[in-house]
PDB file of C-alpha atoms in Angstrom:
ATOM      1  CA  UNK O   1     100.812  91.396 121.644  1.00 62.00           C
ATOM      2  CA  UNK O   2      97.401  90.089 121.202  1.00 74.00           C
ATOM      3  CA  UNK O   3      97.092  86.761 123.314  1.00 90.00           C
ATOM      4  CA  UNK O   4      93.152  85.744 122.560  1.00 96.00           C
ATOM      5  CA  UNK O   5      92.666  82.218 121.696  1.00 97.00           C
ATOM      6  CA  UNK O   6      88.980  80.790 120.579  1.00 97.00           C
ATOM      7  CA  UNK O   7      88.939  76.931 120.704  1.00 97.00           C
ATOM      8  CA  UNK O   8      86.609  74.971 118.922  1.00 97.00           C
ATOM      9  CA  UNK O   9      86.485  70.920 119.885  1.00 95.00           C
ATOM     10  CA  UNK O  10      83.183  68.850 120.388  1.00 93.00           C
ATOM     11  CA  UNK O  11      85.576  65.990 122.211  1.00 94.00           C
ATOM     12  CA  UNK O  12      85.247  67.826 125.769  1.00 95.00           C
ATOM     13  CA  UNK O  13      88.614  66.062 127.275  1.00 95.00           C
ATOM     14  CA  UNK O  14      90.672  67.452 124.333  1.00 94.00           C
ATOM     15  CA  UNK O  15      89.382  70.304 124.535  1.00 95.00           C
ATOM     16  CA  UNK O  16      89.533  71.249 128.375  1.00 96.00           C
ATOM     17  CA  UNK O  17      92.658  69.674 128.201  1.00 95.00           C
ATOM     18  CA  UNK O  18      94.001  72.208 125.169  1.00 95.00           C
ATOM     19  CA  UNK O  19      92.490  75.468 127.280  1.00 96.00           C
ATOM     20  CA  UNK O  20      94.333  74.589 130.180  1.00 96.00           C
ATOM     21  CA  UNK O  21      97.600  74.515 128.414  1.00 94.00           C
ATOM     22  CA  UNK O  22      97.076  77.189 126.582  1.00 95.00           C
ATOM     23  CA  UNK O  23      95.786  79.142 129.750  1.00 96.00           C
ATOM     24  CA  UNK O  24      99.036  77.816 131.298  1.00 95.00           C
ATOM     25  CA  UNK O  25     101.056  79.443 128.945  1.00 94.00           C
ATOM     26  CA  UNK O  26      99.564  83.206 129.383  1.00 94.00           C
ATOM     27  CA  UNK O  27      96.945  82.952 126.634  1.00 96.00           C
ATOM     28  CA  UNK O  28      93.593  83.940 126.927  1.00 96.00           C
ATOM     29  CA  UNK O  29      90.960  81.145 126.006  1.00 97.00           C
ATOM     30  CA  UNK O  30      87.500  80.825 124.666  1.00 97.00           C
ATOM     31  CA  UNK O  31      86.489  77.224 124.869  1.00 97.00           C
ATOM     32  CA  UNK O  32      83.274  76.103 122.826  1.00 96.00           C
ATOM     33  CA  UNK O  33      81.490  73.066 122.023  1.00 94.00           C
ATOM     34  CA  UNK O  34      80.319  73.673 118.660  1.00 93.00           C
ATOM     35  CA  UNK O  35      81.381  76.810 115.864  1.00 93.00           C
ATOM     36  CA  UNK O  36      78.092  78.343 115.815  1.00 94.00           C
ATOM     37  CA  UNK O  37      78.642  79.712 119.355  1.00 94.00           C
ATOM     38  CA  UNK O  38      82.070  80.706 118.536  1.00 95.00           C
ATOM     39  CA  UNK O  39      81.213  82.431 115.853  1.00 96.00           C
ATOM     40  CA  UNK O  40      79.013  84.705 117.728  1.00 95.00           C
ATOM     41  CA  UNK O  41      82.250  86.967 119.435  1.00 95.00           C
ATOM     42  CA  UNK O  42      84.333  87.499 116.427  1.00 96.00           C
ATOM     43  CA  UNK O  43      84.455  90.223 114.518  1.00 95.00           C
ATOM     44  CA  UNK O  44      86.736  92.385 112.433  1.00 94.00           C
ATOM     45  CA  UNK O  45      88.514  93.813 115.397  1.00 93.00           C
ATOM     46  CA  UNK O  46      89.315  90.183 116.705  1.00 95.00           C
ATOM     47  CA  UNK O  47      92.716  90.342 118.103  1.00 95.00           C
ATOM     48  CA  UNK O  48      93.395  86.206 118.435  1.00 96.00           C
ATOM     49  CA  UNK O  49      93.528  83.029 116.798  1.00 97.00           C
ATOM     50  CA  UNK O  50      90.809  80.383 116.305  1.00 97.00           C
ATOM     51  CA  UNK O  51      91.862  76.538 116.700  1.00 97.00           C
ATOM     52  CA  UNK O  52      89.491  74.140 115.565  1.00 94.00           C
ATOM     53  CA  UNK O  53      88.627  70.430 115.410  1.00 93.00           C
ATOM     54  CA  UNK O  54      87.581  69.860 111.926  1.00 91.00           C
ATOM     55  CA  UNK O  55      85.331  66.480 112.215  1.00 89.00           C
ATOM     56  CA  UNK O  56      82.629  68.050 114.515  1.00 90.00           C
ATOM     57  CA  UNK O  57      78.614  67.871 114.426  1.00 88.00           C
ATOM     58  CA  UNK O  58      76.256  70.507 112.651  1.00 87.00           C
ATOM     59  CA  UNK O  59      79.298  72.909 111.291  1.00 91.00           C
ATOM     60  CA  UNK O  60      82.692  70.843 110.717  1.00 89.00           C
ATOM     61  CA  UNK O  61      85.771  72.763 110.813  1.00 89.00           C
ATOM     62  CA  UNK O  62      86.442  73.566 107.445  1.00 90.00           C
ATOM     63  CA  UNK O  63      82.948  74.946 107.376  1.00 93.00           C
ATOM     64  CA  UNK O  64      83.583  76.735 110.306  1.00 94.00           C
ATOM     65  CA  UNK O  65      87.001  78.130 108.533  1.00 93.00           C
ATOM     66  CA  UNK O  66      85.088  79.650 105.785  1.00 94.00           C
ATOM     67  CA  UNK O  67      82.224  81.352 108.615  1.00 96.00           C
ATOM     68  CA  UNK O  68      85.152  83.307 110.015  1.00 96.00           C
ATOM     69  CA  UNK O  69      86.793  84.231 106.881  1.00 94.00           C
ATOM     70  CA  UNK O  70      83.398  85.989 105.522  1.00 95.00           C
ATOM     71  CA  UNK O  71      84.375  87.885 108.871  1.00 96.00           C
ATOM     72  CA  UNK O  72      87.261  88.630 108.334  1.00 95.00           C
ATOM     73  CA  UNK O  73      89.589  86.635 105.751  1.00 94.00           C
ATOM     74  CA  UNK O  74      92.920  87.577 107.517  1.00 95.00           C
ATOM     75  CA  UNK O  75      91.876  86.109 111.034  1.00 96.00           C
ATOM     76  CA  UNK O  76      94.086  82.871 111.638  1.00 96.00           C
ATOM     77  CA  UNK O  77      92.546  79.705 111.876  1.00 96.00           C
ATOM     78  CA  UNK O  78      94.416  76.539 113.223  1.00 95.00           C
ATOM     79  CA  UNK O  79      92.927  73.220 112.006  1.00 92.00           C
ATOM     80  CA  UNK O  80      93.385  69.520 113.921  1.00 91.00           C
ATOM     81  CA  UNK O  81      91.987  66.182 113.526  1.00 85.00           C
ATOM     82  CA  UNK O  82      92.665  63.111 114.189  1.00 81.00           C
ATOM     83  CA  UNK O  83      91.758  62.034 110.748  1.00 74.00           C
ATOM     84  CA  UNK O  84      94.891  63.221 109.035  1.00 66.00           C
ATOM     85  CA  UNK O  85      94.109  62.701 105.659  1.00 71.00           C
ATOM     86  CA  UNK O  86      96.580  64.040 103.389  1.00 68.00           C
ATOM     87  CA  UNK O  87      93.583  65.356 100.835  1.00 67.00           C
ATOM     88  CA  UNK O  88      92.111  67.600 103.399  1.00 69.00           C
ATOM     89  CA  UNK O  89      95.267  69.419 104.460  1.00 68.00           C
ATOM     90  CA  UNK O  90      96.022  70.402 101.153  1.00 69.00           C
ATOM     91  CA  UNK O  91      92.315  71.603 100.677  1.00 71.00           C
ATOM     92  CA  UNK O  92      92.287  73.681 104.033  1.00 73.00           C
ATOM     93  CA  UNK O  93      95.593  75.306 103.331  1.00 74.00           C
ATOM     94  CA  UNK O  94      94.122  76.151  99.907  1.00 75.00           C
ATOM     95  CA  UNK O  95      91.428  77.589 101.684  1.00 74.00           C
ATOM     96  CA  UNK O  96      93.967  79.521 103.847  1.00 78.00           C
ATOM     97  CA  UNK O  97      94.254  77.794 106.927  1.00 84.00           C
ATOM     98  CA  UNK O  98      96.700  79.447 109.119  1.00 85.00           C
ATOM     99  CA  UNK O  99      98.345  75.809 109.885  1.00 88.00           C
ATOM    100  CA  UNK O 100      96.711  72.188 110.093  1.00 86.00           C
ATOM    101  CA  UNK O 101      97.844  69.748 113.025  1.00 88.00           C
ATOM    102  CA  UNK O 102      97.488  66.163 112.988  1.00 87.00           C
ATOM    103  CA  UNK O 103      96.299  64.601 116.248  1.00 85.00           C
ATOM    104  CA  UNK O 104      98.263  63.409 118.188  1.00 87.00           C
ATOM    105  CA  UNK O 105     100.328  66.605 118.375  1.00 90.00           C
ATOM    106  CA  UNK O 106     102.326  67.442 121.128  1.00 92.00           C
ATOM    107  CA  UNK O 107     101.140  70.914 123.294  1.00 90.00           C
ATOM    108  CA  UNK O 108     104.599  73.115 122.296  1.00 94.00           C
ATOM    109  CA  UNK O 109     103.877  72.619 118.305  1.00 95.00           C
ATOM    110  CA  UNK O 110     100.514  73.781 119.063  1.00 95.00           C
ATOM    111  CA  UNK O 111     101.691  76.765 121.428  1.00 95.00           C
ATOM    112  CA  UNK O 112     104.190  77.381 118.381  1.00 96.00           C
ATOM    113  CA  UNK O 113     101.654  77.725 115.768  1.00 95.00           C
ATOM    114  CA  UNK O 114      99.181  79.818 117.976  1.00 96.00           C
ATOM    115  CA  UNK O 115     101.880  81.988 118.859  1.00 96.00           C
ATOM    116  CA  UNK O 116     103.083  82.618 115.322  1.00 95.00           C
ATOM    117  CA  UNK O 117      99.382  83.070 114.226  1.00 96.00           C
ATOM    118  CA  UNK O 118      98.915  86.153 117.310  1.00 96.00           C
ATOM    119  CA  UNK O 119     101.917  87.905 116.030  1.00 96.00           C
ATOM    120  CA  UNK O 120     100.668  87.947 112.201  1.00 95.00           C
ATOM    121  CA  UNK O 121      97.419  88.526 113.636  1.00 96.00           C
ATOM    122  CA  UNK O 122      98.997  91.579 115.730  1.00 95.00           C
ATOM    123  CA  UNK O 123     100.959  93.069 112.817  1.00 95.00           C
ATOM    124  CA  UNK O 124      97.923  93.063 110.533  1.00 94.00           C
ATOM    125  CA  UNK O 125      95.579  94.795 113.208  1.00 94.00           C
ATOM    126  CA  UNK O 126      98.588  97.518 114.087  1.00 93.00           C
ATOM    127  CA  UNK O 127      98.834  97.733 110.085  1.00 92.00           C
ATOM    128  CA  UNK O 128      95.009  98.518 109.003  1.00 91.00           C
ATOM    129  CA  UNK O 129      95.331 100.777 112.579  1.00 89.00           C
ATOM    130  CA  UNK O 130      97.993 102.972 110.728  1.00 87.00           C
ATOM    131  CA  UNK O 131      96.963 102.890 107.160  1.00 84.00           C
ATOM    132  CA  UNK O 132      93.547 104.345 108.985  1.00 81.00           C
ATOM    133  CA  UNK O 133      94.996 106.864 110.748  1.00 77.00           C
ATOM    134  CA  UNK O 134      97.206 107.846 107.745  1.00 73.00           C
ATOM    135  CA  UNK O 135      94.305 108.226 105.592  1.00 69.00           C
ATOM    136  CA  UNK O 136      92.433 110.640 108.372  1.00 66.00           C
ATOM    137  CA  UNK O 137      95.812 112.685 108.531  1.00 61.00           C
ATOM    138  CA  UNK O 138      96.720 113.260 104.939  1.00 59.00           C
ATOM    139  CA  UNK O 139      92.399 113.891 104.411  1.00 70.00           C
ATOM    140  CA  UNK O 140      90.101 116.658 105.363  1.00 71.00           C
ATOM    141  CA  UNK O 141      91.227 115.461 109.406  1.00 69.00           C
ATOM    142  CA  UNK O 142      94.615 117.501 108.275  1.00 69.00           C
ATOM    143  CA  UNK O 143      93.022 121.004 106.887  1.00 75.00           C
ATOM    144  CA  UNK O 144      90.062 120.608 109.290  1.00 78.00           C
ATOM    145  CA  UNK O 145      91.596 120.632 113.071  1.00 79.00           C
ATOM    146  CA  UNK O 146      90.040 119.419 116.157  1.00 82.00           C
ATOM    147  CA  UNK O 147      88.319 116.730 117.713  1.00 82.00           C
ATOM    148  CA  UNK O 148      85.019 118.251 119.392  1.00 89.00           C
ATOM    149  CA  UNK O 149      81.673 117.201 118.611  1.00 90.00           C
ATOM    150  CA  UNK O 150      80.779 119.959 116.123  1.00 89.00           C
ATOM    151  CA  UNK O 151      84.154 119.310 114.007  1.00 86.00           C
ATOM    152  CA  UNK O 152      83.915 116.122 113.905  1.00 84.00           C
ATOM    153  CA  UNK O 153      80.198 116.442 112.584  1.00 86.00           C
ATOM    154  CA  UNK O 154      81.170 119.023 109.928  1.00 85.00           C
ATOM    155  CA  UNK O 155      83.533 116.868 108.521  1.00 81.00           C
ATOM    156  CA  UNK O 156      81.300 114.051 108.162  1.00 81.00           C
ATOM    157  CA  UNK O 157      78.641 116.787 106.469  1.00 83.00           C
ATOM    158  CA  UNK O 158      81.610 117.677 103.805  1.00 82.00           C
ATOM    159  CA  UNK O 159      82.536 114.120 102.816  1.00 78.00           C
ATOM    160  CA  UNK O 160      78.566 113.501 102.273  1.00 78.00           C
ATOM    161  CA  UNK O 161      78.428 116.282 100.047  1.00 79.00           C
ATOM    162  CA  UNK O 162      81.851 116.035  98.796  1.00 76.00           C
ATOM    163  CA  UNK O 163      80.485 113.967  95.798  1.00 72.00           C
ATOM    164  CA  UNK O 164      77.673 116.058  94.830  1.00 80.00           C
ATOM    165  CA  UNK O 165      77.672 118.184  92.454  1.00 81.00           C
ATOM    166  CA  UNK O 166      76.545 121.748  94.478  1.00 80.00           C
ATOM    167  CA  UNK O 167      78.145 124.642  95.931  1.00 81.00           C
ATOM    168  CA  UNK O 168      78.624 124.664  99.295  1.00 77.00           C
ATOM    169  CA  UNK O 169      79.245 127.471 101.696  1.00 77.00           C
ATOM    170  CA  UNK O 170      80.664 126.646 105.108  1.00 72.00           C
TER     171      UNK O 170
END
C-alpha cells in the first residue's frame, strides 16, 4: 500500500505537530510551508495523499487543490481550516476534494481519511498499471516478442509508421 503523505500548513506548530502523528502511525511525510514547494515533487506517478491548510499566504488551499489536479485530477487532496465555513466545503468537494476537515479535528479522523485516500490512491495507480500492461499485451508487444534493445526499438519504428500511408518492409 502506498503510505506517502505531502502536508501543506503555513501555521508551523500544526503542522510539525500533524507530521509527527502521521509519522507515528507508519506514514511517510512531506512537510512544507507553502504549496508552491509542494508542488514541485508530484507528479503523475505520485503514490500518496496531499493534506492541506486552505487559508495560507501566496497560494491558498483551494488554489493549491486545483495545481495538483492539472497534475493529476485523481490524486487525493485533504482540505482543513479552521474557518469552517459551510460555503467553502461544499465548493471544495465540488471541486473534488478527497475530504474537508474542520479544525479542531481530532488526529484518528485525520489518520482515517488519509488512510482511505492511500488505498483509492493505490487501487487507481495498480489500475492504470494493468490497463497499461493490457494494452502492450493484446498490441504489437504480443506478435512482436522480446524485450532487447533492438525489439523494443522496432516496435516503436512500426507504431510511427503505423499511421502512414506507405509500404513497409521489415
Amino acid at each position: 500500500m502506498t503510505n506517502h503523505v505531502v502536508l501543506i500548513d503555513d501555521e508551523a506548530t500544526m503542522r510539525r505537530s500533524l507530521e509527527q502523528w502521521l509519522s507515528l502511525s507508519d506514514l511517510k511525510v512531506s512537510a512544507f510551508s507553502n504549496g508552491n514547494e509542494a508542488l514541485k515533487i508530484l507528479s503523475p506517478d505520485f503514490d500518496g495523499v496531499v493534506v492541506s491548510d486552505v487559508k495560507m499566504p501566496n497560494i491558498d488551499g483551494l488554489q493549491l487543490m486545483e495545481a495538483v489536479h492539472k497534475i493529476d485530477a485523481e490524486i487525493p487532496v485533504v482540505l482543513m481550516t479552521g474557518h469552517g465555513e459551510i460555503a467553502m466545503a461544499v465548493d471544495a468537494m465540488k471541486r473534488a476534494a478527497h475530504d474537508f476537515l474542520e479544525k479542531p479535528f481530532s488526529p484518528e479522523q485525520l489518520l482515517e481519511i488519509v488512510k482511505r485516500g492511500l488505498q483509492r490512491r493505490m487501487l487507481l495507480l495498480e489500475n492504470r498499471t494493468l490497463r497499461r500492461r493490457l494494452a502492450e499485451v493484446s498490441g504489437l508487444s504480443s506478435r512482436l516478442i522480446g524485450e532487447s534493445e533492438h525489439i523494443k526499438k522496432l516496435r516503436q519504428e512500426i507504431a510511427d509508421l503505423a499511421s502512414t500511408n506507405v509500404s513497409v518492409l521489415l
